[in-house]
CSV table of C-alpha atoms and ligand atoms in Angstrom, one decimal:
chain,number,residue,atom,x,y,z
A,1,UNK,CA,15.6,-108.8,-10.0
A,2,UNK,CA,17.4,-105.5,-9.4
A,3,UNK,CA,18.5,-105.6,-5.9
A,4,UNK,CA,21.4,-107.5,-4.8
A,5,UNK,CA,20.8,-110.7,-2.6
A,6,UNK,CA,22.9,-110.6,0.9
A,7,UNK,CA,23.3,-114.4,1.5
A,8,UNK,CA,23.3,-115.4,5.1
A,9,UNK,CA,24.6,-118.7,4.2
A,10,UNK,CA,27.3,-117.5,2.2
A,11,UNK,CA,28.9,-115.0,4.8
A,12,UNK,CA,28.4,-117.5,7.5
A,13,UNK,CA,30.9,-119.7,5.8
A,14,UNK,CA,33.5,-117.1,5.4
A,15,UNK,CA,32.8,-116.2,8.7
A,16,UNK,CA,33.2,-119.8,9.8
A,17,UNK,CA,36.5,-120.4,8.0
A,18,UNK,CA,37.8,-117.4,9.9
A,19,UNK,CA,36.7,-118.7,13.1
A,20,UNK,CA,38.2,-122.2,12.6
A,21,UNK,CA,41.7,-120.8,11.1
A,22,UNK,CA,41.7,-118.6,14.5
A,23,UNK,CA,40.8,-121.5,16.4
A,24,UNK,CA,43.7,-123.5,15.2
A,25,UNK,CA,45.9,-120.5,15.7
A,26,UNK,CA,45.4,-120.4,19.3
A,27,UNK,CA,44.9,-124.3,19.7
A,28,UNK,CA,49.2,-124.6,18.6
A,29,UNK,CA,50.5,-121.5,20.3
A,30,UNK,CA,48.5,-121.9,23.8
A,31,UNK,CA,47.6,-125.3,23.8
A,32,UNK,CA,43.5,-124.4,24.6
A,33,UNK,CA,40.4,-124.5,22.6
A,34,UNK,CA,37.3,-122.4,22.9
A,35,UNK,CA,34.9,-124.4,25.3
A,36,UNK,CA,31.1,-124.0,24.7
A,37,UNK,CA,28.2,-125.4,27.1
A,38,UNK,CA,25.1,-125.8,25.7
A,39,UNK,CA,22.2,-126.3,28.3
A,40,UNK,CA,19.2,-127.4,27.1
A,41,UNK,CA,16.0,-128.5,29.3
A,42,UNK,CA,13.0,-130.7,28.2
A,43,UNK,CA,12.1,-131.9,24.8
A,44,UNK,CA,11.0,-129.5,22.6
A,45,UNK,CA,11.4,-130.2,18.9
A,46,UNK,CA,12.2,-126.6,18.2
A,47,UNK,CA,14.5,-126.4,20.7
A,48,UNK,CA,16.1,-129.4,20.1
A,49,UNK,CA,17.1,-128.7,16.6
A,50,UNK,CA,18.2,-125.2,17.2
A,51,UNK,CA,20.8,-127.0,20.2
A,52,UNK,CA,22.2,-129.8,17.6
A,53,UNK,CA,22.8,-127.3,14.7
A,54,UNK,CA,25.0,-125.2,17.6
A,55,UNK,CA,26.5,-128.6,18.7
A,56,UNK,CA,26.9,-129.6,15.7
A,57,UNK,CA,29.0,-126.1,14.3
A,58,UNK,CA,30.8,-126.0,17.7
A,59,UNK,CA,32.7,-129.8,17.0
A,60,UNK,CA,32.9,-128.8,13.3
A,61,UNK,CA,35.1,-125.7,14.1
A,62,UNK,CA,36.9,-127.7,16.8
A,63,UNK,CA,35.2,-125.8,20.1
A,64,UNK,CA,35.2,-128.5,23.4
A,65,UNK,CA,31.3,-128.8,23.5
A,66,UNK,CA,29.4,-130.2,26.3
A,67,UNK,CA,26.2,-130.5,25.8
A,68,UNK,CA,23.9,-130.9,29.5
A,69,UNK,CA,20.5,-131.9,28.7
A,70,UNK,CA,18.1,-131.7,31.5
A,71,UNK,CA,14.2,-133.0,32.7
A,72,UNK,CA,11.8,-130.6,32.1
A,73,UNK,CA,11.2,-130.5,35.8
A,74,UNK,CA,14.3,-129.5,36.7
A,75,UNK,CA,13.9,-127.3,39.2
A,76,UNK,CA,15.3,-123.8,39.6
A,77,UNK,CA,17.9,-124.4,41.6
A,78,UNK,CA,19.5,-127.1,40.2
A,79,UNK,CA,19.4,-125.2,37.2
A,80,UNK,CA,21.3,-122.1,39.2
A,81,UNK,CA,23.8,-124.7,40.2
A,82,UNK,CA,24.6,-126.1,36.8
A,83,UNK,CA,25.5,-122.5,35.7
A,84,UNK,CA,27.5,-122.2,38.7
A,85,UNK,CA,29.4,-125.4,37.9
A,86,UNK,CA,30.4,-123.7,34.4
A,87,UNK,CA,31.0,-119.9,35.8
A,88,UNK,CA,33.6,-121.7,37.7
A,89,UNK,CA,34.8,-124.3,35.4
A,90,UNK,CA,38.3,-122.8,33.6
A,91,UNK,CA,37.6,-124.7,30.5
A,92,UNK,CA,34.7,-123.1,29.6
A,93,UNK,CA,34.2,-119.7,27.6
A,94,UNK,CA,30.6,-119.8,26.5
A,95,UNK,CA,27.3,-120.4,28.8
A,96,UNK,CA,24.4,-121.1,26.5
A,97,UNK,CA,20.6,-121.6,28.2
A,98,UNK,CA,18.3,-122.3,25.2
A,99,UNK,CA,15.2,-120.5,25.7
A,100,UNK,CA,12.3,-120.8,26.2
A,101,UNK,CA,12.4,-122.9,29.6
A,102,UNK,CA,9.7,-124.4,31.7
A,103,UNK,CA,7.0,-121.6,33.1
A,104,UNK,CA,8.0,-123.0,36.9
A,105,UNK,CA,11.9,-121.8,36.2
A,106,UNK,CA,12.3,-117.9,36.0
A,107,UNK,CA,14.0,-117.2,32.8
A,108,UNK,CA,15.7,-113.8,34.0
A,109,UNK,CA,16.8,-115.1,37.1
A,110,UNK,CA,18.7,-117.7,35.1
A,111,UNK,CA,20.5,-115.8,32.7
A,112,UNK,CA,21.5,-113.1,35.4
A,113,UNK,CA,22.9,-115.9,36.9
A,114,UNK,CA,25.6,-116.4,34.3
A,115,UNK,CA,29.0,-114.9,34.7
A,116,UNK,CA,29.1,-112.0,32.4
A,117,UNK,CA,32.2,-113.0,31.0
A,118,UNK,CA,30.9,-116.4,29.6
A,119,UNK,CA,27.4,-114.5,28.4
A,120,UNK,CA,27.7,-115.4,24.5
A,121,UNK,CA,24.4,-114.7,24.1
A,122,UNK,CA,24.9,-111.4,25.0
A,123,UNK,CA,21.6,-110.9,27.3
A,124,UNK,CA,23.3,-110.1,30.4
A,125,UNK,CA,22.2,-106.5,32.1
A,126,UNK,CA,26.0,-106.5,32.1
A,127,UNK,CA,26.3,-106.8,28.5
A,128,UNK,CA,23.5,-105.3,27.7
A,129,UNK,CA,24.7,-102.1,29.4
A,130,UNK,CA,28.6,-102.5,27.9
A,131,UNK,CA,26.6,-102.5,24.1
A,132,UNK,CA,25.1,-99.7,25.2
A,133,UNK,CA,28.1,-97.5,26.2
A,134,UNK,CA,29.6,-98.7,23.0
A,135,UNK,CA,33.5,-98.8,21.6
A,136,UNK,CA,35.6,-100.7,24.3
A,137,UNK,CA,33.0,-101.5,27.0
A,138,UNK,CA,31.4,-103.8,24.0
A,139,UNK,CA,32.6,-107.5,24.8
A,140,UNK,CA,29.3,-110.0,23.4
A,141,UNK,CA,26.6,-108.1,21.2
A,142,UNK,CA,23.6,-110.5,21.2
A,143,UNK,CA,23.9,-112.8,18.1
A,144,UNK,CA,21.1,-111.9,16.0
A,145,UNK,CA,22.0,-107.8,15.7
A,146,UNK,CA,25.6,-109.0,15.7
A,147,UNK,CA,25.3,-110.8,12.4
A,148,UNK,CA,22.8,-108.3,10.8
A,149,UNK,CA,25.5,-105.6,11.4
A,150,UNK,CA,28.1,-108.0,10.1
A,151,UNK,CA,26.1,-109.1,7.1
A,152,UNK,CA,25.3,-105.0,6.1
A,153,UNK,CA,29.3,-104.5,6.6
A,154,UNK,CA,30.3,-107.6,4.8
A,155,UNK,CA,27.8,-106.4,1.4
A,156,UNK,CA,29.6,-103.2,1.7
A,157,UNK,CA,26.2,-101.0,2.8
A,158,UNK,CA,27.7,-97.7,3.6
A,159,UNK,CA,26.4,-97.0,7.0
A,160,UNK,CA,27.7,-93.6,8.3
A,161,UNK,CA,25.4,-90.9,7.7
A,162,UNK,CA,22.7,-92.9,6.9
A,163,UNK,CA,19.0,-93.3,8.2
A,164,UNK,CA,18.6,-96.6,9.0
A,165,UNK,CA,14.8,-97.5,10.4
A,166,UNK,CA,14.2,-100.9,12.9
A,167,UNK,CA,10.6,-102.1,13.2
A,168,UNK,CA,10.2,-104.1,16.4
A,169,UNK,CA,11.7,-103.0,19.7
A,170,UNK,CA,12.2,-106.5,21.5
A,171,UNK,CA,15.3,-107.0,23.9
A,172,UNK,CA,16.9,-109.4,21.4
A,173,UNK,CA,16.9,-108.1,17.7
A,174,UNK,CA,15.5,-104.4,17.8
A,175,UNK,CA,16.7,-102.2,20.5
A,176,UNK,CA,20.1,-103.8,20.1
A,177,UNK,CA,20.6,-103.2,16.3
A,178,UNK,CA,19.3,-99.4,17.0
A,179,UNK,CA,21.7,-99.4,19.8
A,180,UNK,CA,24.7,-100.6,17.6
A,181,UNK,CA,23.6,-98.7,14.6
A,182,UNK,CA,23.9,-95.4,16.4
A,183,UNK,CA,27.2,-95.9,17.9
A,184,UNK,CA,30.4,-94.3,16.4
A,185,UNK,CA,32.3,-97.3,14.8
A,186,UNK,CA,32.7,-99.8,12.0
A,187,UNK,CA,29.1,-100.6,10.4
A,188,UNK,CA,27.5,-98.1,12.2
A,189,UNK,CA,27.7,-93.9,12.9
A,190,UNK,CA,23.8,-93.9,11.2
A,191,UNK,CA,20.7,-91.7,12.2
A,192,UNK,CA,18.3,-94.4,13.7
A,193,UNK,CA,14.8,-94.6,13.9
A,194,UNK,CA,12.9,-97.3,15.8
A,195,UNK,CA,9.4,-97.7,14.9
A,196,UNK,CA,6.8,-100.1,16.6
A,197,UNK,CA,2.8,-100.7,17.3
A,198,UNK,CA,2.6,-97.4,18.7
A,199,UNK,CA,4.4,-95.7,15.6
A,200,UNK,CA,1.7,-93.4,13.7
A,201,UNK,CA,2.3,-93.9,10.2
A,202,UNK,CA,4.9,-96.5,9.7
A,203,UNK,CA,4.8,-96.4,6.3
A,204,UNK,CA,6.6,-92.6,6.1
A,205,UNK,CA,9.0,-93.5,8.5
A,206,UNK,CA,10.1,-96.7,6.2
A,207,UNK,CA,10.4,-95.0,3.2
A,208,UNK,CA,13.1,-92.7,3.9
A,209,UNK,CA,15.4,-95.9,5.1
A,210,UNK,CA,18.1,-96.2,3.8
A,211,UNK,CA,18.8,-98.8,5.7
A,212,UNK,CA,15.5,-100.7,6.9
A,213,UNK,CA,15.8,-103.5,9.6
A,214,UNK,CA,12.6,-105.3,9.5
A,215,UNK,CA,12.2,-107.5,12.8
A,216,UNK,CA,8.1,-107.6,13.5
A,217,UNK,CA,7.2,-111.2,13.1
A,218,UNK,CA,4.4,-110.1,11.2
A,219,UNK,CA,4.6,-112.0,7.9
A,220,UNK,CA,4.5,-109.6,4.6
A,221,UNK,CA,4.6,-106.5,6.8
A,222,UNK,CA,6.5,-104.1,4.9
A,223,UNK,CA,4.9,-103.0,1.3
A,224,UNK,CA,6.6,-102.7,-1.9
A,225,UNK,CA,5.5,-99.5,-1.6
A,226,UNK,CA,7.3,-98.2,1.9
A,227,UNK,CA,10.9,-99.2,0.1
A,228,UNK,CA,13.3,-96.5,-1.0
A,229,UNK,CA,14.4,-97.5,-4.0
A,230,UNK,CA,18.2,-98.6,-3.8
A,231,UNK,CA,17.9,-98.6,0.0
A,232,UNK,CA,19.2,-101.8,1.6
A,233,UNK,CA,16.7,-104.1,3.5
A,234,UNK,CA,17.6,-106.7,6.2
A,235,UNK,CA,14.5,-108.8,7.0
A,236,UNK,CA,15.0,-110.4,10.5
A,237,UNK,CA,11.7,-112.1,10.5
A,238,UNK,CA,10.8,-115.9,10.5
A,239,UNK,CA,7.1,-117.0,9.8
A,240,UNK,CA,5.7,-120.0,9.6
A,241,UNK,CA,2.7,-119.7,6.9
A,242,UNK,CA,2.3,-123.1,6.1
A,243,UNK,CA,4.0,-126.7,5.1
A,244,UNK,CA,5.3,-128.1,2.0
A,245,UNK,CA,6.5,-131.6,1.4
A,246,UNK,CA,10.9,-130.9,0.8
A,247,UNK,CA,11.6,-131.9,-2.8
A,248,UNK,CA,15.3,-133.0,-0.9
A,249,UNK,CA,13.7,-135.8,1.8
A,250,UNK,CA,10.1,-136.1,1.1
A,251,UNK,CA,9.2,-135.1,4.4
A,252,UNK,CA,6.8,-132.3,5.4
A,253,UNK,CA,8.7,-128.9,5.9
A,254,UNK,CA,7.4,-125.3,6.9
A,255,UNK,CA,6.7,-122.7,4.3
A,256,UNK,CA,8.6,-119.7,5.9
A,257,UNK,CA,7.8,-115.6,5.0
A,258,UNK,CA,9.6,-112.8,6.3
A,259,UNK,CA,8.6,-109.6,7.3
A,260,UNK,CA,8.7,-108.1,4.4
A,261,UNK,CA,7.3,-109.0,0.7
A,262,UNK,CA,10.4,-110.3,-0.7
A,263,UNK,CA,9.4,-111.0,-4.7
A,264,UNK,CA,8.3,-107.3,-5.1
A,265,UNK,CA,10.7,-105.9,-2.5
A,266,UNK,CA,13.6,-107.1,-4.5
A,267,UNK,CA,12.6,-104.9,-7.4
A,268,UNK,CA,12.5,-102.3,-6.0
A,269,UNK,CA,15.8,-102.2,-3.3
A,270,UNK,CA,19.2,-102.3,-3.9
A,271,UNK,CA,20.4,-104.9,-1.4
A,272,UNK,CA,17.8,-107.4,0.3
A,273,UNK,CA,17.8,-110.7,2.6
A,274,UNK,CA,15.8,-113.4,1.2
A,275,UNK,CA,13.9,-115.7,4.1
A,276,UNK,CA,15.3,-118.5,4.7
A,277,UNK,CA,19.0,-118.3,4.2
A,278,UNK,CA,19.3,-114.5,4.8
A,279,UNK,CA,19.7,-113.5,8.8
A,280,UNK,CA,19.2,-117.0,10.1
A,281,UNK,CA,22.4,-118.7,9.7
A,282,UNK,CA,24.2,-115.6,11.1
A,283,UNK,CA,23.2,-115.9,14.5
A,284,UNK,CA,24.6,-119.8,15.1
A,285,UNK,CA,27.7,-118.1,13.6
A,286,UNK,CA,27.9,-115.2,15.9
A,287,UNK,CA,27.4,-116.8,18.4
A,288,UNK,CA,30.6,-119.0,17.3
A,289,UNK,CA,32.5,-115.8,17.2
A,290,UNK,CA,31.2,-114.6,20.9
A,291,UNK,CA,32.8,-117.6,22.1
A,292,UNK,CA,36.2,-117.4,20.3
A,293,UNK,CA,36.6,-113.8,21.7
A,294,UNK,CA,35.3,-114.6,25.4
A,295,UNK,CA,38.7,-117.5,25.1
A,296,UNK,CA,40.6,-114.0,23.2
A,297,UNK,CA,39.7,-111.9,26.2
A,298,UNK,CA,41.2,-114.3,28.9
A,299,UNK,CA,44.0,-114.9,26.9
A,300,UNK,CA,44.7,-111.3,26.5
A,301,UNK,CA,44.6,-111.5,22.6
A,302,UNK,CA,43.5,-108.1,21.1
A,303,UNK,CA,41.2,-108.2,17.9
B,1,LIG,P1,9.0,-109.8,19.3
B,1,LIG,O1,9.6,-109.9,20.6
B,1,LIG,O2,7.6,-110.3,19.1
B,1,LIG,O3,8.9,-108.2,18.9
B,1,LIG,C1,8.3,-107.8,17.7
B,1,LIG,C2,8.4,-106.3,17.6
B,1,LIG,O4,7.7,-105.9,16.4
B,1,LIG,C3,7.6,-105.6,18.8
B,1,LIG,O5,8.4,-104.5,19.2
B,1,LIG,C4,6.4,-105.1,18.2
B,1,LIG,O6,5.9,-103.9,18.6
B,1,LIG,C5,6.8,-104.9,16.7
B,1,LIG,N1,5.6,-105.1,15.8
B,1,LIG,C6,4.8,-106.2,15.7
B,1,LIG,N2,3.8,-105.9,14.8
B,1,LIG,C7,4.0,-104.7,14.4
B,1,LIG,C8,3.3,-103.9,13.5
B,1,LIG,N3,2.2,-104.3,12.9
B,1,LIG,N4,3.7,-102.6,13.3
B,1,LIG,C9,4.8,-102.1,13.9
B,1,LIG,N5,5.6,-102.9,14.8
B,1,LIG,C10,5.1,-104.1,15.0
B,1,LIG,O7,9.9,-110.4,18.1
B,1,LIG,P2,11.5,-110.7,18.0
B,1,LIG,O8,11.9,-111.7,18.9
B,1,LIG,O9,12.2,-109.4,17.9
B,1,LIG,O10,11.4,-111.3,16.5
B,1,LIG,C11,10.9,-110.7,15.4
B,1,LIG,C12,11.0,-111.6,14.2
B,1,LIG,O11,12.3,-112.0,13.9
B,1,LIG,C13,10.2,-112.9,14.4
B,1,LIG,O12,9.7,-113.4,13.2
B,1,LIG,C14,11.3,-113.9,14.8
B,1,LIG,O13,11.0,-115.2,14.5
B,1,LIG,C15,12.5,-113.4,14.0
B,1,LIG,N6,13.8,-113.7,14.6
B,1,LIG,C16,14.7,-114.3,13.8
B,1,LIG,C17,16.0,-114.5,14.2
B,1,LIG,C18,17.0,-115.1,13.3
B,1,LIG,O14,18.0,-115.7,13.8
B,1,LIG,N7,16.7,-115.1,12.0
B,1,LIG,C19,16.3,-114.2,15.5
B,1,LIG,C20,15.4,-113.6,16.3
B,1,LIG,C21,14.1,-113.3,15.8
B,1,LIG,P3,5.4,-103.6,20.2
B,1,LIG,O15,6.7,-103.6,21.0
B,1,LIG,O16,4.8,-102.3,20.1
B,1,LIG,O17,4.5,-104.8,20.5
């Protein structure tokens, strides 16, 4: 293997031990906590699991966690008026909806509905428009492009001046890396380039990447072939190809691929993620770190 690996799960302890020192900090010379309300509705597995493992790292780090678990057919309303309870409620710095919710509940409607100021995810038109304008306006970048910036930073990818390519253009992972990318700033100051299913000829556009963010949910996507050798990949994708029984538990687990073709890729580039255990972890902890610096901002603490 030639490339460097850029471990998720190792920078998401650092980052965690940062976050918890900070925490402490703030807990003896103010006497508050960061508060975090997770709000999960109906019983899906997926969604289930992904809730507990952000419980579970709030209480670790010391974060007042409530957790409101509601029916499936709770209506919209209600819903509306939990997240109104917790806009208003002083002890609370993060509002987290796990998506997706119930086809009779309107997804946007509900996460408009959160105070801007308590939007951890980031997916506020508020926020979404602050990441845009860049520097100062910036308060939460969603999780996911957060923690691929701060994982490219953290392996010390130079990033000004360089051509960095995103494949995918969702809401959540590509438009907002390519919008942070391009910015002036830490991690960033690159010439960006978002390809998608109306790209002609994705392969030339990968190839000059220096910096290639793969986020396509198409398993295997990127070729050996389309990586500059040296360059620096980040693949954001998660794909369920199969199941495998865990040589840990015994029990049945998925077989996940990324988006690109890892065992060949790493040959070839200088820096890679490996899938799992590359951008995955990051999110849970940036999400951590949204709600630490939503408690900064109303305390008036700079940095
Ligand atoms: P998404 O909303 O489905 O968007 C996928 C994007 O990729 C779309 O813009 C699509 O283009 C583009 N695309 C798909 N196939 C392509 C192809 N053959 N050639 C060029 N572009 C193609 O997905 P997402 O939510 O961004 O997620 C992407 C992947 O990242 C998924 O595997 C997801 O599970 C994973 N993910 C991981 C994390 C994490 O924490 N690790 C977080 C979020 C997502 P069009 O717009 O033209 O359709």
């Amino acid at each position: 293997m030639t490339a460097k690996l850029i471990k998720g799960t190792e920078i998401q302890k650092e980052i965690l031990e940062e976050i918890g020192k900070e925490v402490k900090e703030i807990k003896e010379k103010h006497n508050v906590v960061p508060g975090l309300v997770t709000i999960l509705v109906g019983e899906s597995p997926a969604s289930i699991s992904y809730v507990t493992l952000k419980i579970k790292t709030a209480n670790a780090l010391g974060f007042k966690e409530i957790q409101e678990n509601q029916p499936d057919d709770i209506s919209e309303a209600d819903l509306l008026a939990l997240i109104d309870k917790y806009n208003k409620d002083e002890s609370i710095n993060g509002i987290l909806v796990q998506l997706p919710l119930p086809k009779h509940i309107d997804d946007k409607k509900v996460l408009n509905a959160i105070d801007p100021d308590k939007d951890v995810d980031g997916f506020h038109p508020v926020n979404v428009g602050r990441l845009m304008i860049g520097g100062s306006e910036v308060k939460f970048p969603p999780c996911t492009p957060y923690g691929i910036q701060e994982m490219i930073v953290r392996a010390g990818v130079e990033t000004k001046g360089a051509e960095v390519v995103v494949v995918g253009r969702s809401n959540i992972v590509g438009k907002p890396i390519a919008n942070m990318m391009v910015q002036k700033g830490r991690g960033a100051n690159a010439t960006v380039t978002i390809v998608h299913t109306g790209t002609q000829d994705l392969a030339s556009h990968c190839k000059r990447a220096d910096i290639l963010i793969v986020a396509a949910g198409v398993p295997e996507l990127v070729k050996p072939e389309w990586i500059k050798p040296g360059s620096c990949v980040i693949d954001v994708g998660v794909n369920r190809v199969g199941e495998k029984i865990s040589e840990k538990t015994g029990k049945k687990i998925a077989i996940l691929k990324g988006d690109v073709d890892f065992d060949k890729a790493k040959e070839i580039a200088g820096y890679i993620t490996p899938v799992p255990g590359g951008v995955g972890p990051m999110t849970i902890t940036m999400l951590m770190l949204n709600t630490l610096k939503s408690l900064k901002f109303k305390l008036g603490i700079s940095s």
